[in-house]
C-alpha cells in the first residue's frame, strides 16, 4: 500500500530553542486508521497541526502522496480536521452547518442537498437538517462536526481528541461508529488521543509518542505484546516492570528468581522484563517459583486485582481466583508471559571536554573529578581539550526536594514503577534528561535536585573525532 503522508526528519520548536518534536520520521498509508498516542504535552497536536498545515515545520519535510507540501497552505491540502470542541455555528441549523463550505464553493443547490443528505445518513442522523445545534446531545453534535468534515470527501481526516468531551458510554459507541465510518469511506484517519484503550480499540496502527519522540509504531497487538521499551510497556495496559539480567540461554532473572523466557539475548545482559498481570499465575506456595504474601485484593467486576509482596518486590496479578489479604501464595510465570527488553544503555551518558583548570563541562555543570579516576597513573601533562564521556548508573543517584543544594536540578517528566522502586526521568532547564531510581514517590512536574556521588561517575576517554 502507498504512503499518503510521510514525515522526514521533522523538528518543531515554538520558541526557536527547545524542540517539542525532535527529528520525527513517520509513514501513514492510504486508508489507514492511525492513532497518535501519548501523554499530555508529548507533541501529538503539534504533529497533527503540521500535517494539517496550521503550523509550519522548523526543519524537515512533509510529503503528501510523494509531493512535498511544507509550503502548501492549509486550505489547499486535501485534509480536514475535527476538533475536540465541535466548533459548530450555533446560529445555523444542521443543514447550514454542514453546507457552509459547499455554499462558499458555490455548488448548485441540488448538489448540496444531496451531499448533506448522504452525509447525514452516514452519521446516522437522517432527517435532522432543520434541527438547531442547541437541541442536540454532545454525541450528536460531534457527529455533525464529523459530517461537516467529511462532506467534501477529503483524502485525510485529522481528529484531535474528538471524543474526549463525551461521557463514557457515548464515547464507546462513537469509537465503534467512527471505525465503521472510516472503513466505509476509505478515508485515511489520523486520530489523536491520550487514552490507550481508545487507541487499542480503534487503530490499524498506533504511534506512541513521549517527549516529542516516537517511542514505538506498530499494530495495537504489536505494541501491547512487544513493547519496545519500559515507557511503552507502562503506558499501554497494566504491567509489572522489573530490572534484571539474562542468566543463561533463554533464562532471565528478576525479582531474585530465574525464569525461562522466549527472548534470546546474551548471557549476562542487563534487561527490563515486562509481565502483564493476566500472565501472573497464582498457585499454592510450595508450587511457586516466586513466593509471597497477598497485600491487597481489589474487586474489578470480572476479576480481582491482587498485589503480592515477594521479598522487596510487588507483583500485580489479575485473577478470578479468590485469595485474601495475608494469604501466603506462590507465583509462576510461563515463558510466553515474560517480555524481555534490552536495558537502554545510552541513558545517563554525557560527553564533555577537559577545560584549562582541569574541570569537565558535562551535561549541565562543570565537575572537577580527580583525574586519576579517568587516566589512572598516566595523567597527560596537558589534558586540556581531551574529550571525555561520563556515565552514571540510575541506581547510584538520589532525588531531593532541596534542589538549591544540588548542581543538577530539573522537573520530573516520567515515572515508571519497577516493583521495589520508581524509575524517574528528570529534565533540566537546558533540556538534558537524567534517569534516576528512587524509593520515594514523586509526582510528574516536581522540581527536584539530583544527587550523584562523584565517585559513582564513570569516565571514558574519547577518541579525537568523537
Ligand atoms: P495534549 O494532549 O495536552 O493536548 P499534546 O501531546 O497534543 O498535548 P502539544 O499540544 O502538541 O501536545 O504540545 C507539545 C508541547 O508544545 C507542549 O510542551 C506545549 O506546551 C508546547 N506548545 C504547543 N503549542 C505551542 C505554542 N503555540 N507555543 C509555544 N509552545 C507550544
Coordinates of C-alpha atoms and ligand atoms in Angstrom, one line a residue:
X1 CA 0.0 0.0 0.0
X2 CA 1.2 3.5 -0.8
X3 CA 2.1 6.1 1.8
X4 CA -0.3 9.0 1.8
X5 CA 1.7 11.0 4.4
X6 CA 5.4 10.9 5.2
X7 CA 7.2 13.0 7.7
X8 CA 11.0 13.1 7.2
X9 CA 13.3 14.3 9.9
X10 CA 10.6 16.7 11.1
X11 CA 11.6 19.0 14.0
X12 CA 9.4 21.7 15.6
X13 CA 10.3 24.3 18.1
X14 CA 7.9 27.2 19.0
X15 CA 10.4 29.4 20.7
X16 CA 13.4 28.8 18.5
X17 CA 15.2 26.8 21.2
X18 CA 13.6 23.7 22.8
X19 CA 12.3 21.2 20.3
X20 CA 8.8 19.9 21.1
X21 CA 9.1 17.5 18.2
X22 CA 12.6 16.0 17.7
X23 CA 13.6 14.6 14.3
X24 CA 10.5 12.5 13.7
X25 CA 10.1 10.1 10.8
X26 CA 6.7 8.5 10.1
X27 CA 4.7 7.0 7.3
X28 CA 1.0 6.7 7.1
X29 CA -0.6 4.5 4.4
X30 CA -3.7 5.3 2.3
X31 CA -6.9 4.2 4.1
X32 CA -5.2 3.5 7.4
X33 CA -6.6 4.5 10.8
X34 CA -3.6 5.8 12.6
X35 CA -3.5 7.0 16.1
X36 CA -1.0 9.3 17.7
X37 CA -1.0 8.3 21.3
X38 CA 0.9 9.8 24.2
X39 CA 0.7 11.7 27.5
X40 CA -0.3 15.3 27.6
X41 CA 2.3 17.6 26.2
X42 CA 4.1 15.0 24.2
X43 CA 3.5 16.8 20.9
X44 CA 0.5 14.9 19.4
X45 CA -1.4 18.0 18.5
X46 CA 1.7 19.7 17.1
X47 CA 2.2 16.8 14.7
X48 CA -1.4 16.9 13.6
X49 CA -1.3 20.7 13.1
X50 CA 1.8 20.4 11.0
X51 CA 0.1 17.8 8.8
X52 CA -2.9 20.0 8.5
X53 CA -0.9 23.0 7.6
X54 CA -1.8 25.1 10.6
X55 CA 1.7 25.0 11.9
X56 CA 5.0 25.2 10.0
X57 CA 7.8 22.7 10.4
X58 CA 11.0 24.1 11.9
X59 CA 13.1 21.7 9.8
X60 CA 12.4 18.5 7.8
X61 CA 9.8 17.7 5.2
X62 CA 6.2 16.6 5.0
X63 CA 5.1 14.7 1.9
X64 CA 1.5 14.0 0.7
X65 CA 1.3 11.4 -2.0
X66 CA 5.0 11.8 -2.5
X67 CA 4.8 15.6 -3.0
X68 CA 6.5 17.9 -0.6
X69 CA 3.8 20.1 1.0
X70 CA 5.8 22.2 3.5
X71 CA 4.7 25.4 1.8
X72 CA 1.2 24.4 0.7
X73 CA -1.4 26.4 2.8
X74 CA -3.9 24.5 4.9
X75 CA -6.9 25.3 2.7
X76 CA -5.1 23.8 -0.3
X77 CA -4.4 20.5 1.4
X78 CA -7.0 17.7 0.8
X79 CA -7.2 17.4 4.5
X80 CA -10.0 18.2 7.0
X81 CA -10.0 18.4 10.8
X82 CA -12.4 17.6 13.6
X83 CA -11.6 19.3 16.8
X84 CA -12.2 18.3 20.4
X85 CA -14.8 21.1 20.8
X86 CA -17.2 20.7 18.0
X87 CA -16.8 24.2 16.6
X88 CA -20.2 24.2 15.0
X89 CA -22.0 27.5 14.3
X90 CA -24.7 27.8 17.0
X91 CA -26.8 30.3 14.9
X92 CA -27.1 28.0 11.9
X93 CA -29.2 24.8 11.7
X94 CA -27.7 21.5 10.9
X95 CA -28.2 21.7 7.2
X96 CA -26.5 25.1 7.1
X97 CA -23.6 24.0 9.3
X98 CA -22.9 21.1 7.0
X99 CA -23.5 23.0 3.8
X100 CA -21.4 26.0 4.9
X101 CA -18.2 25.1 3.0
X102 CA -20.2 23.8 0.0
X103 CA -22.1 27.1 -0.3
X104 CA -18.8 29.0 -0.2
X105 CA -17.7 26.9 -3.2
X106 CA -20.9 28.0 -4.9
X107 CA -22.1 24.4 -5.7
X108 CA -25.6 24.1 -7.2
X109 CA -28.4 23.7 -4.6
X110 CA -29.4 20.3 -5.7
X111 CA -25.8 19.0 -5.4
X112 CA -25.5 20.5 -1.9
X113 CA -28.9 18.9 -0.9
X114 CA -27.7 15.5 -2.0
X115 CA -24.3 15.8 -0.3
X116 CA -25.9 16.9 3.0
X117 CA -28.5 14.1 2.9
X118 CA -25.9 11.5 2.1
X119 CA -23.5 12.6 4.9
X120 CA -26.3 12.8 7.5
X121 CA -27.2 9.2 6.6
X122 CA -23.5 8.3 7.1
X123 CA -23.5 9.7 10.7
X124 CA -26.9 8.2 11.4
X125 CA -28.8 11.5 11.7
X126 CA -31.1 11.3 8.7
X127 CA -33.8 14.0 8.8
X128 CA -32.0 16.2 11.2
X129 CA -31.5 19.0 8.6
X130 CA -33.7 21.6 10.2
X131 CA -32.8 21.0 13.9
X132 CA -30.9 23.6 15.9
X133 CA -27.5 22.8 17.2
X134 CA -28.5 23.5 20.8
X135 CA -31.2 20.8 20.7
X136 CA -28.6 18.0 20.0
X137 CA -26.7 15.9 22.6
X138 CA -22.9 16.1 22.7
X139 CA -22.5 12.9 20.7
X140 CA -24.9 14.1 18.0
X141 CA -23.1 17.5 17.8
X142 CA -19.8 15.6 17.4
X143 CA -21.4 13.5 14.6
X144 CA -22.5 16.7 12.9
X145 CA -18.9 18.1 13.2
X146 CA -17.7 14.8 11.6
X147 CA -20.4 15.1 8.9
X148 CA -19.2 18.6 8.1
X149 CA -15.6 17.5 7.9
X150 CA -16.3 14.6 5.5
X151 CA -18.9 16.1 3.3
X152 CA -16.2 17.3 0.9
X153 CA -14.6 13.8 0.8
X154 CA -11.1 14.9 2.0
X155 CA -8.3 12.3 1.5
X156 CA -7.3 12.7 5.1
X157 CA -9.3 13.4 8.2
X158 CA -7.5 14.7 11.2
X159 CA -9.2 14.1 14.5
X160 CA -7.9 15.8 17.6
X161 CA -9.3 14.1 20.7
X162 CA -12.8 14.3 19.1
X163 CA -14.4 12.1 21.8
X164 CA -12.9 13.5 24.9
X165 CA -15.9 15.7 25.8
X166 CA -18.4 12.7 25.6
X167 CA -19.5 10.6 28.6
X168 CA -18.2 7.1 28.9
X169 CA -21.0 5.2 27.1
X170 CA -21.3 7.6 24.3
X171 CA -17.6 7.6 23.8
X172 CA -17.6 3.8 23.5
X173 CA -20.4 3.9 20.9
X174 CA -18.7 6.6 18.9
X175 CA -15.5 4.7 18.8
X176 CA -17.2 1.9 17.0
X177 CA -19.1 4.2 14.8
X178 CA -16.1 6.2 13.8
X179 CA -14.2 3.0 13.0
X180 CA -17.1 1.8 10.9
X181 CA -17.4 5.1 9.1
X182 CA -13.7 5.2 8.3
X183 CA -13.9 1.7 6.8
X184 CA -16.9 2.6 4.6
X185 CA -15.4 5.9 3.5
X186 CA -11.9 4.6 2.8
X187 CA -10.5 8.0 4.1
X188 CA -7.2 8.0 6.0
X189 CA -7.9 8.9 9.6
X190 CA -5.2 10.4 11.8
X191 CA -6.5 10.4 15.3
X192 CA -5.1 11.9 18.4
X193 CA -5.7 10.6 21.9
X194 CA -4.1 10.2 25.3
X195 CA -6.4 7.2 26.0
X196 CA -4.6 4.0 25.4
X197 CA -7.7 1.9 25.5
X198 CA -9.3 4.0 22.8
X199 CA -6.1 3.7 20.7
X200 CA -6.1 -0.1 21.0
X201 CA -9.8 -0.4 20.1
X202 CA -9.8 1.8 17.0
X203 CA -6.5 1.8 15.2
X204 CA -4.8 -0.1 12.4
X205 CA -1.5 1.5 13.6
X206 CA -0.6 3.2 16.8
X207 CA 2.3 5.7 17.0
X208 CA 3.3 6.0 20.7
X209 CA 5.0 9.4 21.5
X210 CA 6.7 10.8 24.5
X211 CA 8.6 14.0 24.9
X212 CA 8.4 14.8 21.2
X213 CA 9.9 11.5 20.1
X214 CA 8.4 8.3 18.6
X215 CA 8.8 5.5 21.1
X216 CA 7.2 2.8 19.0
X217 CA 5.0 2.4 16.0
X218 CA 3.0 -0.8 15.2
X219 CA -0.3 -2.5 15.3
X220 CA -2.2 -2.5 18.6
X221 CA -1.2 -6.1 19.2
X222 CA 2.5 -5.5 18.5
X223 CA 2.5 -2.5 20.8
X224 CA 0.7 -4.5 23.6
X225 CA 2.6 -7.8 23.3
X226 CA 6.1 -6.5 22.3
X227 CA 6.5 -3.0 23.8
X228 CA 9.8 -1.6 22.6
X229 CA 10.8 0.0 26.0
X230 CA 9.6 0.4 29.5
X231 CA 7.8 3.7 28.7
X232 CA 5.5 1.9 26.1
X233 CA 5.0 -1.1 28.4
X234 CA 4.0 1.2 31.3
X235 CA 1.8 3.5 29.1
X236 CA -0.1 0.7 27.3
X237 CA -2.1 -1.5 29.5
X238 CA -1.2 -2.6 33.0
X239 CA 2.2 -4.1 33.6
X240 CA 4.8 -5.3 36.1
X241 CA 8.2 -4.0 35.0
X242 CA 11.4 -5.2 36.7
X243 CA 15.1 -4.6 36.2
X244 CA 17.0 -7.9 35.7
X245 CA 19.7 -9.8 33.8
X246 CA 20.0 -12.6 31.4
X247 CA 21.4 -15.6 33.3
X248 CA 21.7 -18.2 30.6
X249 CA 20.3 -19.2 27.2
X250 CA 16.6 -18.2 27.3
X251 CA 16.9 -17.7 31.0
X252 CA 16.2 -14.4 32.7
X253 CA 16.5 -13.3 36.4
X254 CA 14.3 -10.7 38.0
X255 CA 12.7 -10.4 41.5
X256 CA 15.7 -12.6 42.6
X257 CA 14.2 -15.5 40.7
X258 CA 15.3 -17.2 37.4
X259 CA 12.6 -17.8 34.8
X260 CA 12.6 -19.3 31.3
X261 CA 11.8 -16.9 28.6
X262 CA 11.4 -16.8 24.8
X263 CA 13.7 -13.8 24.1
X264 CA 17.2 -14.7 23.1
X265 CA 19.7 -12.2 24.5
X266 CA 23.4 -12.8 25.5
X267 CA 24.0 -14.3 29.0
X268 CA 24.8 -11.5 31.5
X269 CA 23.0 -8.8 29.6
X270 CA 21.1 -6.2 31.6
X271 CA 17.4 -6.2 30.8
X272 CA 14.0 -4.9 31.8
X273 CA 11.3 -7.6 32.0
X274 CA 7.6 -6.9 31.4
X275 CA 4.9 -9.2 32.9
X276 CA 1.3 -8.4 32.3
X277 CA -0.9 -9.0 35.4
X278 CA -3.0 -11.5 33.4
X279 CA 0.1 -13.6 32.9
X280 CA 0.9 -13.9 36.6
X281 CA -0.3 -17.4 37.8
X282 CA -1.1 -17.6 41.5
X283 CA -0.7 -21.1 42.9
X284 CA 0.0 -22.9 46.2
X285 CA 3.1 -21.5 47.9
X286 CA 5.1 -24.8 47.6
X287 CA 4.4 -24.8 43.8
X288 CA 5.5 -21.3 43.0
X289 CA 8.8 -20.1 41.6
X290 CA 8.2 -16.9 43.5
X291 CA 6.7 -16.9 46.9
X292 CA 5.0 -14.0 48.7
X293 CA 2.1 -12.6 50.7
X294 CA -1.0 -11.1 49.4
X295 CA -1.1 -7.4 50.4
X296 CA -4.2 -6.2 48.6
X297 CA -7.2 -7.5 46.7
X298 CA -9.4 -5.2 44.7
X299 CA -12.6 -6.4 43.0
X300 CA -12.8 -5.1 39.4
X301 CA -16.1 -6.6 38.2
X302 CA -14.9 -9.6 36.2
X303 CA -11.6 -10.2 38.0
X304 CA -9.6 -9.4 41.1
X305 CA -6.5 -7.2 41.0
X306 CA -4.2 -8.9 43.5
X307 CA -0.9 -7.4 44.8
X308 CA 1.6 -9.8 46.2
X309 CA 4.7 -8.8 48.1
X310 CA 7.6 -11.1 47.1
X311 CA 10.6 -10.1 49.1
X312 CA 11.4 -6.5 48.2
X313 CA 9.2 -6.6 45.0
X314 CA 5.5 -6.2 44.4
X315 CA 3.8 -8.3 41.8
X316 CA 0.4 -7.4 40.5
X317 CA -1.9 -10.2 39.2
X318 CA -5.3 -10.3 37.5
X319 CA -7.2 -13.4 38.6
X320 CA -10.6 -14.8 39.1
X321 CA -9.3 -16.9 42.0
X322 CA -10.4 -15.8 45.4
X323 CA -7.5 -15.0 47.7
X324 CA -7.4 -12.9 50.8
X325 CA -5.0 -10.3 52.2
X326 CA -2.4 -12.1 54.3
X327 CA -2.5 -15.4 52.3
X328 CA 0.9 -16.8 51.5
X329 CA 0.9 -17.8 47.8
X330 CA 3.2 -19.0 45.1
X331 CA 3.6 -17.3 41.7
X332 CA 4.6 -18.9 38.3
X333 CA 5.0 -17.1 35.0
X334 CA 5.1 -19.0 31.8
X335 CA 7.9 -18.2 29.3
X336 CA 5.4 -16.5 26.9
X337 CA 4.2 -14.3 29.7
X338 CA 7.6 -12.6 30.0
X339 CA 8.6 -10.0 27.6
X340 CA 12.3 -9.1 27.8
X341 CA 13.7 -5.8 26.6
X342 CA 17.3 -4.8 26.5
X343 CA 18.1 -2.1 29.1
X344 CA 18.7 1.2 27.3
X345 CA 22.5 1.6 27.9
X346 CA 22.6 5.1 26.5
X347 CA 20.8 6.6 29.5
X348 CA 22.9 9.0 31.5
X349 CA 25.9 9.0 29.1
X350 CA 27.2 12.5 28.6
X351 CA 30.1 13.9 26.6
X352 CA 32.4 16.6 27.9
X353 CA 35.8 18.2 27.4
X354 CA 38.5 18.9 29.9
X355 CA 39.0 22.7 30.4
X356 CA 42.1 24.8 31.3
X357 CA 41.5 24.3 35.0
X358 CA 41.1 20.5 34.7
X359 CA 37.3 20.8 35.1
X360 CA 35.0 18.9 32.8
X361 CA 31.9 20.5 31.4
X362 CA 29.4 17.7 31.1
X363 CA 25.6 17.9 30.6
X364 CA 24.6 20.9 32.8
X365 CA 27.5 21.6 35.0
X366 CA 31.3 21.7 35.5
X367 CA 32.8 19.0 37.7
X368 CA 36.3 18.6 39.0
X369 CA 36.9 14.9 39.4
X370 CA 40.3 13.5 40.4
X371 CA 41.9 13.0 37.0
X372 CA 43.3 9.7 38.3
X373 CA 39.7 8.4 38.1
X374 CA 40.0 9.0 34.3
X375 CA 43.6 8.3 33.4
X376 CA 44.9 6.1 36.2
X377 CA 48.6 6.8 36.7
X378 CA 49.1 8.2 33.2
X379 CA 47.6 11.6 33.6
X380 CA 48.7 13.6 30.4
X381 CA 50.8 16.7 31.1
X382 CA 48.3 18.9 29.4
X383 CA 44.9 17.3 29.5
X384 CA 43.0 20.4 28.3
X385 CA 40.8 19.8 25.3
X386 CA 40.6 16.0 25.7
X387 CA 37.1 14.7 25.1
X388 CA 35.7 12.7 28.0
X389 CA 32.4 10.8 28.3
X390 CA 30.8 10.3 31.7
X391 CA 28.2 7.9 32.8
X392 CA 26.3 7.2 36.0
X393 CA 24.0 4.3 36.7
X394 CA 20.4 5.4 37.5
X395 CA 20.6 3.3 40.7
X396 CA 23.6 5.4 42.0
X397 CA 21.6 8.7 42.3
X398 CA 19.0 10.1 44.6
X399 CA 16.4 12.8 44.4
X400 CA 15.9 15.6 46.9
X401 CA 13.4 18.5 47.2
X402 CA 16.3 20.6 48.5
X403 CA 17.1 21.4 44.8
X404 CA 19.1 24.6 45.7
X405 CA 21.8 22.5 47.3
X406 CA 22.3 20.5 44.1
X407 CA 24.3 21.2 41.0
X408 CA 21.8 19.4 38.8
X409 CA 18.1 20.2 39.0
X410 CA 15.1 19.6 36.9
X411 CA 11.5 18.6 36.7
X412 CA 10.2 15.1 36.7
X413 CA 9.0 14.1 33.3
X414 CA 8.4 10.4 33.6
X415 CA 7.7 7.8 36.4
X416 CA 7.8 4.0 36.0
X417 CA 7.2 1.7 38.9
X418 CA 9.8 -1.1 39.0
X419 CA 8.3 -3.4 41.7
X420 CA 10.6 -2.1 44.5
X421 CA 11.4 1.4 43.4
X422 CA 10.5 4.1 40.9
X423 CA 12.5 5.0 37.9
X424 CA 12.3 8.7 37.1
X425 CA 13.2 10.8 34.1
X426 CA 14.2 14.3 35.1
X427 CA 14.6 17.1 32.6
X428 CA 16.9 20.1 33.4
X429 CA 16.2 23.6 32.3
X430 CA 18.6 23.2 29.4
X431 CA 16.7 20.2 28.2
X432 CA 19.2 17.4 29.3
X433 CA 17.4 14.3 30.5
X434 CA 18.7 12.3 33.5
X435 CA 17.4 8.9 34.7
X436 CA 17.4 8.2 38.5
X437 CA 16.0 5.5 40.6
X438 CA 14.4 6.5 43.9
X439 CA 12.3 4.6 46.5
X440 CA 10.1 7.7 47.2
X441 CA 7.0 8.5 45.1
X442 CA 7.3 11.9 43.5
X443 CA 4.9 13.5 41.0
X444 CA 5.3 14.4 37.4
X445 CA 6.4 18.1 37.2
X446 CA 8.0 18.1 40.7
X447 CA 11.1 20.3 40.8
X448 CA 13.9 18.2 42.3
X449 CA 17.7 18.2 42.8
X450 CA 19.8 15.2 41.7
X451 CA 22.5 13.9 44.0
X452 CA 25.2 11.8 42.3
X453 CA 28.2 10.9 44.4
X454 CA 31.3 11.9 42.4
X455 CA 32.9 8.5 42.9
X456 CA 29.9 6.9 41.2
X457 CA 30.7 8.7 37.9
X458 CA 32.4 6.5 35.4
X459 CA 34.6 8.2 32.8
X460 CA 36.0 7.2 29.5
X461 CA 38.5 9.0 27.2
X462 CA 37.0 9.6 23.8
X463 CA 38.9 9.4 20.5
X464 CA 39.6 12.8 18.8
X465 CA 36.9 12.7 16.2
X466 CA 34.1 12.0 18.7
Ligands
LIG1 P1 -2.3 17.5 25.0 O1 -2.7 16.1 25.0 O2 -2.2 18.1 26.4 O3 -3.1 18.4 24.0 P2 -0.2 17.2 23.1 O4 0.6 15.9 23.1 O5 -1.2 17.4 22.0 O6 -0.8 17.5 24.5 P3 1.1 19.6 22.1 O7 -0.2 20.4 22.2 O8 1.5 19.2 20.7 O9 1.0 18.3 23.0 O10 2.3 20.4 22.8 C1 3.6 19.9 22.8 C2 4.5 20.9 23.5 O11 4.5 22.1 22.7 C3 3.9 21.3 24.9 O12 5.0 21.5 25.7 C4 3.3 22.7 24.6 O13 3.3 23.5 25.8 C5 4.1 23.2 23.5 N1 3.3 24.1 22.6 C6 2.2 23.8 21.9 N2 1.7 24.8 21.2 C7 2.5 25.9 21.5 C8 2.6 27.2 21.0 N3 1.7 27.7 20.1 N4 3.6 28.0 21.5 C9 4.5 27.5 22.4 N5 4.5 26.2 22.8 C10 3.5 25.4 22.4

